[in-house]
């Protein structure tokens, strides 16, 4: 019997798993996919918002501000790419009132280090912005982070400190039986005292499983598309640049990413299909048009990838929905839309308070310790590189030339506490394939390395989730052709 089962291994579930691993608890995290952080957590703007945007008094405001402060300390401890570049909300003369309102809201939410800039002060920081911009809210505490690295750091540390992770465990039913719950997949049944529902856009369906005939909430996915451009374009801005928000939300942003690329997006489109992360031309055209209100000179020929993510918006409810539910002991962390990534570090301590209130004892795990993520080859000093190559000669062979990723890092990704099971999972662990060619050159080499290291056939290697096999069959001249 588990004390707690966390459903969903995105940043929300992983942050809670990490916090709970500090205590002597029997905890499992179950994830439908073959990796953690492979849903909305990997497809967003990667911004740690300062916290001036959410309505004061909401959970979004409270946890955003707390989480954003926690990143500053946690990201370096985890060795996660994080850069405190600050954000600007820019506006024209007609936006002045809205920007001042944001500033005041920030003060009310407890955001420090904000100031209002005007005229030349703005262009000193951002010379490439359009010249009709007259006012900006500078929030120095805003930052950019690698969301999937943060998720991996939380979940790998949770696993190292005793949390059991079940991948490819798609929950099909949750039932309350007397004073415990059963959590079922197609081939396993686990028992637990408490359940924490962190299933992203599927949190409503998971809740409905335990509610049986009672009425829950409904999640509507809101898709946001992006352009991700080469690092050459990343030099255009120094901060995260937001436009003045409107009734449609925070609008299209232009920002440097934590790896130095330029990200432009997102739009916001309500959709029906919770699996639809396809990018469409209409959305991309809209993003380009809106981004022109910030900068005129983005060269989209340097675009290296388009992608989309799904916000988990609860119908008719504009806050995170967090807490014990109609079925006591079943805790929802639902409606975790933006600023969910920013708030994530604060989710663990918040979940702890809820479960303490419900009577779960939290006794310290004296063996708990933080293990940072391995340093990327490209971030190492010359001395570190030399010593790494001496230790393992595979570090001397560069496989991904765009991002300077060595064979040693790729092989190590297959042996991590949560081993990579696909080419995309390797990308999330060591950046291979993240650069200008997007895996065009290194992809086949990584496939070869995986077959060699895992003793698999090329046909078994996945690009991403189950069913995304890259090689479907062998050509008739190939070495596997019958008779050769
Ligand atoms: C376009 C866009 C831009 C955003 N930008 C920002 C930003 O810049 N800053 C910010 O703070 N926030 C941002 N967000 C919000 C942020 O990305 C989310 O709040 C966060 O990623 C939510 O994480 P999660 O773990 O709750 O959900 P997810 O990452 O979706 O994780 C849920 C997990 O549950 C699993 N699951 C689902 N069903 C089951 C089942 N039946 N059994 C087992 N597992 C299951 C899924 O496989 C998934 O891994 C953005 C979101 C979007 C879409």
XYZ file of C-alpha atoms and ligand atoms in Angstrom:
537
model
C 0.000 0.000 0.000
C 1.398 3.388 -1.018
C 0.940 6.494 1.091
C 0.561 8.605 -2.040
C 0.167 7.930 -5.753
C 0.790 10.889 -8.034
C -0.927 10.599 -11.419
C 1.022 12.410 -14.150
C 4.761 12.951 -14.504
C 4.771 16.484 -15.878
C 6.342 19.359 -13.966
C 3.422 19.416 -11.496
C 3.610 15.740 -10.517
C 7.406 15.725 -10.586
C 7.692 18.738 -8.293
C 5.366 17.070 -5.777
C 7.235 13.744 -6.063
C 10.501 15.580 -5.376
C 9.131 17.333 -2.283
C 7.632 14.114 -0.908
C 10.933 12.259 -1.398
C 12.337 14.405 1.426
C 10.138 12.416 3.834
C 9.752 8.792 4.883
C 6.749 8.110 2.684
C 5.947 5.337 0.231
C 5.228 7.283 -2.947
C 4.638 6.249 -6.553
C 4.332 8.461 -9.608
C 2.500 6.920 -12.560
C 2.866 8.356 -16.049
C 1.023 7.312 -19.204
C 3.908 8.158 -21.509
C 7.346 6.518 -21.820
C 9.049 9.574 -20.295
C 8.407 12.320 -17.785
C 7.727 15.869 -18.949
C 6.695 14.798 -22.428
C 3.344 16.644 -22.612
C 2.605 20.335 -21.944
C 5.732 20.532 -19.797
C 7.929 20.211 -22.879
C 5.895 22.607 -25.067
C 5.573 26.079 -23.594
C 7.390 29.432 -23.533
C 9.833 28.336 -20.812
C 9.332 31.520 -18.842
C 9.446 31.920 -15.096
C 6.977 34.754 -14.782
C 7.599 37.408 -12.154
C 3.979 37.177 -10.934
C 2.381 40.559 -11.771
C -0.105 39.017 -14.191
C -2.428 36.763 -12.108
C -5.350 38.336 -10.278
C -4.411 39.157 -6.657
C -5.776 36.695 -4.127
C -5.768 33.749 -6.533
C -3.718 30.594 -6.079
C -2.067 31.430 -9.400
C -0.770 34.705 -7.958
C 0.414 33.199 -4.679
C 2.131 30.124 -6.140
C 3.611 32.007 -9.117
C 5.400 34.473 -6.850
C 6.555 31.739 -4.449
C 7.658 29.420 -7.272
C 9.527 32.111 -9.128
C 11.591 32.897 -5.991
C 12.314 29.186 -5.473
C 13.715 28.782 -9.020
C 16.577 31.142 -8.227
C 17.891 28.776 -5.600
C 16.794 25.437 -7.055
C 17.848 25.747 -10.706
C 21.579 26.178 -9.894
C 21.412 23.349 -7.323
C 19.883 21.091 -9.988
C 22.253 22.384 -12.694
C 19.240 23.266 -14.833
C 19.638 25.890 -17.574
C 18.042 29.017 -16.125
C 18.781 32.620 -16.854
C 17.405 35.539 -14.893
C 17.124 37.906 -17.887
C 14.080 39.875 -16.688
C 10.968 40.774 -18.651
C 9.477 43.866 -20.245
C 5.789 44.419 -20.900
C 5.801 47.013 -23.634
C 3.065 49.402 -24.671
C 2.154 52.433 -26.699
C 0.641 55.633 -25.351
C -2.829 54.056 -25.308
C -1.576 51.140 -23.139
C -0.253 53.283 -20.273
C -3.175 52.630 -17.895
C -3.025 48.863 -18.452
C 0.713 48.761 -17.800
C 0.402 50.799 -14.612
C -2.387 48.449 -13.526
C -0.023 45.482 -14.029
C 2.629 47.227 -11.956
C 0.159 47.795 -9.106
C -1.067 44.223 -9.361
C 2.536 43.061 -9.109
C 2.992 45.089 -5.921
C -0.172 43.557 -4.497
C 1.048 40.050 -5.399
C 4.387 40.696 -3.661
C 6.589 40.969 -6.774
C 9.797 42.852 -6.054
C 12.212 44.571 -8.434
C 9.700 46.113 -10.839
C 9.938 49.540 -12.420
C 8.213 51.597 -15.091
C 10.436 52.701 -17.966
C 9.698 55.359 -20.546
C 11.146 56.445 -23.896
C 14.920 56.135 -24.237
C 15.238 54.061 -21.033
C 13.466 51.265 -22.909
C 15.626 51.438 -26.042
C 18.819 51.425 -23.987
C 17.819 47.951 -22.814
C 16.253 46.827 -26.090
C 17.521 48.788 -29.103
C 15.608 46.672 -31.650
C 12.095 47.317 -30.356
C 9.645 49.258 -32.518
C 10.014 52.971 -32.048
C 6.326 53.629 -31.285
C 6.751 51.985 -27.873
C 6.527 54.596 -25.129
C 6.209 52.679 -21.862
C 7.390 49.374 -20.392
C 7.088 47.469 -17.147
C 10.474 45.983 -16.264
C 10.349 42.950 -13.941
C 13.872 41.917 -13.077
C 12.868 38.685 -11.351
C 11.465 37.071 -14.540
C 13.651 34.356 -16.027
C 13.906 31.735 -18.738
C 14.341 28.073 -17.887
C 14.510 24.712 -19.617
C 11.152 23.234 -18.541
C 11.984 19.628 -19.398
C 15.339 19.832 -17.579
C 13.566 21.184 -14.497
C 11.020 18.371 -14.715
C 13.787 15.785 -15.092
C 15.704 17.260 -12.160
C 12.611 17.022 -9.954
C 11.689 13.511 -11.042
C 15.207 12.032 -11.158
C 15.893 13.369 -7.679
C 12.565 11.978 -6.511
C 13.511 8.556 -7.904
C 17.026 8.693 -6.421
C 15.442 9.460 -3.047
C 12.985 6.576 -3.118
C 9.913 7.500 -5.201
C 8.823 4.632 -7.474
C 8.164 5.710 -11.049
C 5.879 3.718 -13.335
C 6.216 4.802 -16.972
C 3.756 3.692 -19.675
C 1.197 3.394 -16.850
C -1.951 4.937 -18.261
C -4.499 5.178 -15.474
C -7.773 3.633 -16.595
C -9.653 3.678 -13.302
C -9.475 5.110 -9.784
C -11.807 3.802 -7.086
C -12.223 4.612 -3.414
C -12.553 1.419 -1.374
C -13.240 2.124 2.323
C -10.196 4.137 3.477
C -7.915 3.577 0.481
C -7.895 3.953 -3.314
C -7.103 1.583 -6.142
C -5.347 3.053 -9.179
C -5.539 0.825 -12.239
C -3.816 0.587 -15.599
C -4.526 -2.060 -18.232
C -2.283 -4.585 -16.450
C -1.638 -3.336 -12.887
C -3.592 -2.345 -9.804
C -1.905 -0.231 -7.115
C -3.318 0.632 -3.697
C -2.802 3.943 -1.927
C -4.039 6.061 0.961
C -3.991 9.302 -1.080
C -4.106 10.171 -4.781
C -2.796 13.403 -6.296
C -4.204 14.115 -9.724
C -1.635 15.966 -11.874
C -2.812 14.678 -15.244
C -2.712 17.989 -17.146
C -5.400 18.212 -19.841
C -6.705 14.810 -18.685
C -7.196 15.818 -15.025
C -10.977 16.109 -15.541
C -11.184 12.552 -16.899
C -9.120 11.167 -14.008
C -11.346 13.009 -11.517
C -14.462 11.627 -13.213
C -13.102 8.097 -12.669
C -13.186 8.485 -8.884
C -16.323 10.639 -8.815
C -18.317 7.934 -10.580
C -21.763 9.627 -10.944
C -21.031 12.994 -9.296
C -20.340 16.093 -11.371
C -16.761 17.347 -11.683
C -15.138 20.002 -13.871
C -14.358 20.143 -17.571
C -10.999 20.922 -19.130
C -10.834 22.642 -22.497
C -7.410 22.447 -24.145
C -6.192 25.807 -25.437
C -3.491 25.358 -28.007
C -0.538 27.707 -28.422
C 1.799 27.506 -31.432
C 5.379 28.768 -31.653
C 8.317 29.625 -33.841
C 11.702 28.598 -32.458
C 14.521 30.351 -34.270
C 18.252 29.858 -34.522
C 20.600 31.426 -31.968
C 21.533 34.080 -34.539
C 18.040 35.553 -34.003
C 18.333 35.139 -30.225
C 20.656 38.151 -30.270
C 17.761 40.442 -31.235
C 16.500 40.814 -27.661
C 18.011 40.777 -24.196
C 14.818 40.293 -22.176
C 11.519 38.457 -22.393
C 9.303 40.903 -24.289
C 5.551 40.749 -23.679
C 2.981 42.946 -25.322
C 0.328 44.630 -23.208
C -2.115 41.849 -22.262
C -5.633 41.900 -23.657
C -8.805 39.899 -23.029
C -7.108 37.111 -25.039
C -4.316 36.721 -22.476
C -0.639 37.572 -22.308
C -0.404 37.747 -26.110
C 2.519 36.968 -28.394
C 5.907 37.216 -26.736
C 9.386 37.442 -28.183
C 12.172 36.108 -26.010
C 15.621 34.673 -25.883
C 15.439 31.102 -24.553
C 17.728 29.718 -21.864
C 19.763 28.104 -24.662
C 20.067 31.394 -26.612
C 17.474 30.761 -29.358
C 14.626 33.147 -30.128
C 11.098 32.005 -29.302
C 8.063 33.755 -30.787
C 4.488 32.875 -29.820
C 2.033 31.650 -28.647
C -1.483 32.187 -29.934
C -4.477 30.779 -28.039
C -6.988 28.520 -29.765
C -9.596 26.408 -27.957
C -9.672 22.916 -29.437
C -11.486 19.627 -28.779
C -8.779 16.993 -29.284
C -6.464 16.611 -26.269
C -3.826 14.924 -28.428
C -3.728 17.599 -31.138
C -0.366 19.344 -30.936
C -0.149 19.988 -34.668
C 0.880 23.440 -35.843
C -1.279 25.237 -38.406
C -0.417 27.939 -40.913
C -3.201 30.279 -39.814
C -1.816 30.347 -36.260
C 1.750 30.848 -37.467
C 0.673 33.756 -39.695
C -1.157 35.303 -36.747
C 1.937 34.982 -34.537
C 4.149 36.618 -37.176
C 1.674 39.463 -37.590
C 1.375 40.067 -33.833
C 5.134 39.837 -33.234
C 5.570 42.754 -35.656
C 4.083 44.969 -32.942
C 7.234 44.204 -30.937
C 10.025 43.864 -33.512
C 9.993 44.357 -37.263
C 13.250 42.618 -38.071
C 12.849 38.938 -37.118
C 14.230 36.795 -39.927
C 11.912 33.782 -40.071
C 14.251 32.104 -42.543
C 16.211 31.244 -39.411
C 13.265 29.324 -38.014
C 14.393 25.855 -36.904
C 11.183 24.414 -35.516
C 7.496 25.026 -34.949
C 5.686 23.349 -32.111
C 2.508 23.640 -30.064
C 1.436 22.969 -26.483
C -1.944 22.624 -24.776
C -3.034 24.756 -21.830
C -5.331 22.913 -19.398
C -8.075 25.504 -19.023
C -10.971 24.642 -16.717
C -14.293 25.698 -18.195
C -15.695 28.757 -16.370
C -12.916 28.807 -13.764
C -9.903 31.073 -13.964
C -7.472 29.765 -11.356
C -5.505 26.629 -10.523
C -7.931 24.120 -8.993
C -5.927 22.652 -6.138
C -7.120 20.852 -3.036
C -8.978 17.930 -1.510
C -12.044 16.971 -3.524
C -15.577 15.629 -3.184
C -13.913 12.239 -2.593
C -11.722 12.985 0.422
C -8.117 11.886 -0.009
C -8.248 12.462 -3.769
C -6.374 15.726 -4.295
C -6.660 17.706 -7.522
C -3.855 19.750 -9.020
C -5.958 20.681 -12.027
C -6.246 23.597 -14.412
C -2.485 24.055 -14.218
C -2.255 26.440 -17.136
C 0.233 29.321 -17.285
C 1.932 30.258 -14.921
C 2.097 26.568 -13.962
C 5.739 26.183 -14.911
C 6.659 29.252 -12.839
C 4.623 28.052 -9.879
C 5.841 24.437 -10.064
C 8.497 24.533 -7.305
C 5.813 25.776 -4.900
C 3.422 22.904 -5.721
C 5.350 20.363 -3.615
C 5.268 22.332 -0.348
C 1.606 23.227 -1.018
C 0.691 19.562 -1.557
C 2.521 18.685 1.652
C 0.380 21.164 3.613
C -2.815 19.655 2.185
C -1.819 16.091 3.102
C -0.561 17.088 6.557
C -3.961 18.651 7.152
C -5.576 15.364 6.078
C -3.459 13.497 8.632
C -0.482 12.112 6.679
C 2.650 12.268 8.886
C 5.738 13.835 7.242
C 8.875 12.505 8.941
C 12.220 13.613 7.480
C 14.089 11.197 5.201
C 17.619 11.520 6.567
C 19.110 10.002 3.425
C 17.595 12.661 1.137
C 20.103 14.448 -1.038
C 20.055 16.509 -4.216
C 22.004 15.243 -7.221
C 22.460 17.857 -9.954
C 21.853 16.981 -13.609
C 25.079 16.184 -15.495
C 26.832 19.213 -16.958
C 26.516 19.532 -20.752
C 29.797 18.990 -22.623
C 29.438 22.452 -24.160
C 29.184 24.037 -20.689
C 32.370 22.334 -19.428
C 35.722 24.064 -18.991
C 38.704 22.792 -20.998
C 40.010 21.010 -17.872
C 36.640 19.347 -17.267
C 36.509 18.186 -20.905
C 40.041 16.754 -20.712
C 39.299 14.872 -17.519
C 35.945 13.600 -18.846
C 37.627 12.263 -22.018
C 40.315 10.566 -19.920
C 37.589 8.907 -17.882
C 35.528 7.908 -20.932
C 36.814 8.265 -24.487
C 33.250 8.513 -25.858
C 33.274 12.089 -24.548
C 35.894 12.830 -27.194
C 33.516 12.057 -30.073
C 31.026 14.782 -31.013
C 27.761 13.402 -32.390
C 25.504 16.477 -32.460
C 27.589 19.194 -34.074
C 24.990 21.947 -33.807
C 24.839 21.668 -30.014
C 28.267 20.051 -29.429
C 26.941 16.913 -27.769
C 29.344 14.024 -27.277
C 28.691 10.310 -27.650
C 29.456 9.912 -23.932
C 26.497 12.130 -23.009
C 24.171 10.217 -25.328
C 25.224 6.862 -23.876
C 24.891 8.248 -20.332
C 21.338 9.425 -21.133
C 20.421 5.771 -21.600
C 21.668 4.964 -18.087
C 20.207 7.811 -16.053
C 17.890 7.171 -13.036
C 15.073 7.697 -15.556
C 16.702 6.292 -18.692
C 15.926 7.773 -22.103
C 13.795 5.369 -24.124
C 13.525 7.408 -27.322
C 15.510 9.829 -29.462
C 13.441 12.760 -28.144
C 14.077 11.637 -24.568
C 17.822 11.752 -25.323
C 17.319 15.263 -26.696
C 15.661 16.339 -23.445
C 18.551 14.910 -21.410
C 21.599 16.186 -23.292
C 20.353 18.538 -26.060
C 21.356 16.277 -28.984
C 19.200 17.276 -31.965
C 18.125 20.572 -30.406
C 20.145 22.742 -32.798
C 19.859 24.203 -36.263
C 19.538 20.878 -38.131
C 17.054 19.507 -35.550
C 18.592 16.049 -35.616
C 18.852 15.819 -39.412
C 22.518 14.811 -39.159
C 22.841 13.284 -35.698
C 19.466 11.475 -35.648
C 20.660 8.393 -37.605
C 23.873 8.249 -35.531
C 21.872 8.367 -32.298
C 19.680 5.576 -33.617
C 22.809 3.483 -34.220
C 24.146 4.241 -30.727
C 20.826 3.222 -29.181
C 20.711 -0.084 -31.075
C 24.299 -0.832 -30.025
C 23.927 0.137 -26.358
C 20.477 -1.330 -25.790
C 21.002 -4.375 -27.967
C 17.943 -3.528 -30.044
C 17.032 -3.650 -33.722
C 16.721 -0.307 -35.580
C 13.024 -1.130 -36.001
C 12.634 -0.966 -32.194
C 13.926 2.588 -31.829
C 11.317 5.260 -31.144
C 11.435 8.913 -32.088
C 9.168 9.788 -29.165
C 6.126 7.989 -27.731
C 5.142 4.396 -28.315
C 4.248 3.851 -31.978
C 6.710 6.442 -33.321
C 9.206 3.884 -34.674
C 11.574 5.554 -37.118
C 12.528 2.528 -39.207
C 9.430 0.696 -40.348
C 11.050 -2.020 -42.450
C 14.312 -2.936 -44.170
C 14.919 -2.234 -47.865
C 15.355 -5.305 -50.031
C 19.084 -4.627 -50.408
C 19.600 -4.158 -46.674
C 21.620 -6.549 -44.556
C 18.471 -7.899 -42.953
C 17.032 -9.060 -46.301
C 16.219 -12.748 -46.167
C 18.848 -14.866 -47.786
C 21.752 -12.492 -47.172
C 1.439 27.404 -25.075
C 1.784 27.370 -23.616
C 2.696 28.277 -23.082
C 2.996 28.257 -21.731
N 3.978 29.068 -21.250
C 4.266 29.060 -19.938
C 5.310 29.866 -19.421
O 6.057 30.494 -20.154
N 5.491 29.912 -18.084
C 4.694 29.207 -17.237
O 4.858 29.344 -16.035
N 3.764 28.351 -17.703
C 3.543 28.255 -19.028
N 2.611 27.399 -19.519
C 1.936 26.505 -18.600
C 2.806 25.302 -18.262
O 3.384 24.762 -19.425
C 1.922 24.273 -17.580
O 1.313 24.895 -16.477
C 2.683 23.061 -17.090
O 3.534 22.532 -18.062
C 1.667 22.005 -16.661
O 2.365 20.872 -16.243
P 1.562 19.593 -15.762
O 2.541 18.688 -15.176
O 0.420 20.033 -14.918
O 0.912 19.018 -17.094
P 1.594 18.071 -18.201
O 2.954 18.492 -18.524
O 0.615 18.002 -19.316
O 1.693 16.682 -17.468
C 0.568 15.884 -17.223
C 1.015 14.450 -17.335
O -0.063 13.595 -16.990
C 0.036 12.448 -17.794
N -1.256 11.775 -17.857
C -2.391 12.205 -18.446
N -3.342 11.268 -18.357
C -2.809 10.225 -17.682
C -3.296 8.950 -17.303
N -4.529 8.537 -17.607
N -2.466 8.122 -16.636
C -1.195 8.491 -16.329
N -0.685 9.686 -16.690
C -1.482 10.543 -17.355
C 0.463 12.996 -19.148
O 1.029 11.993 -19.968
C 1.429 14.079 -18.757
O 2.769 13.656 -18.769
C 2.331 27.357 -20.882
C 1.440 26.421 -21.426
C 1.208 26.409 -22.785
C 0.333 25.360 -23.372
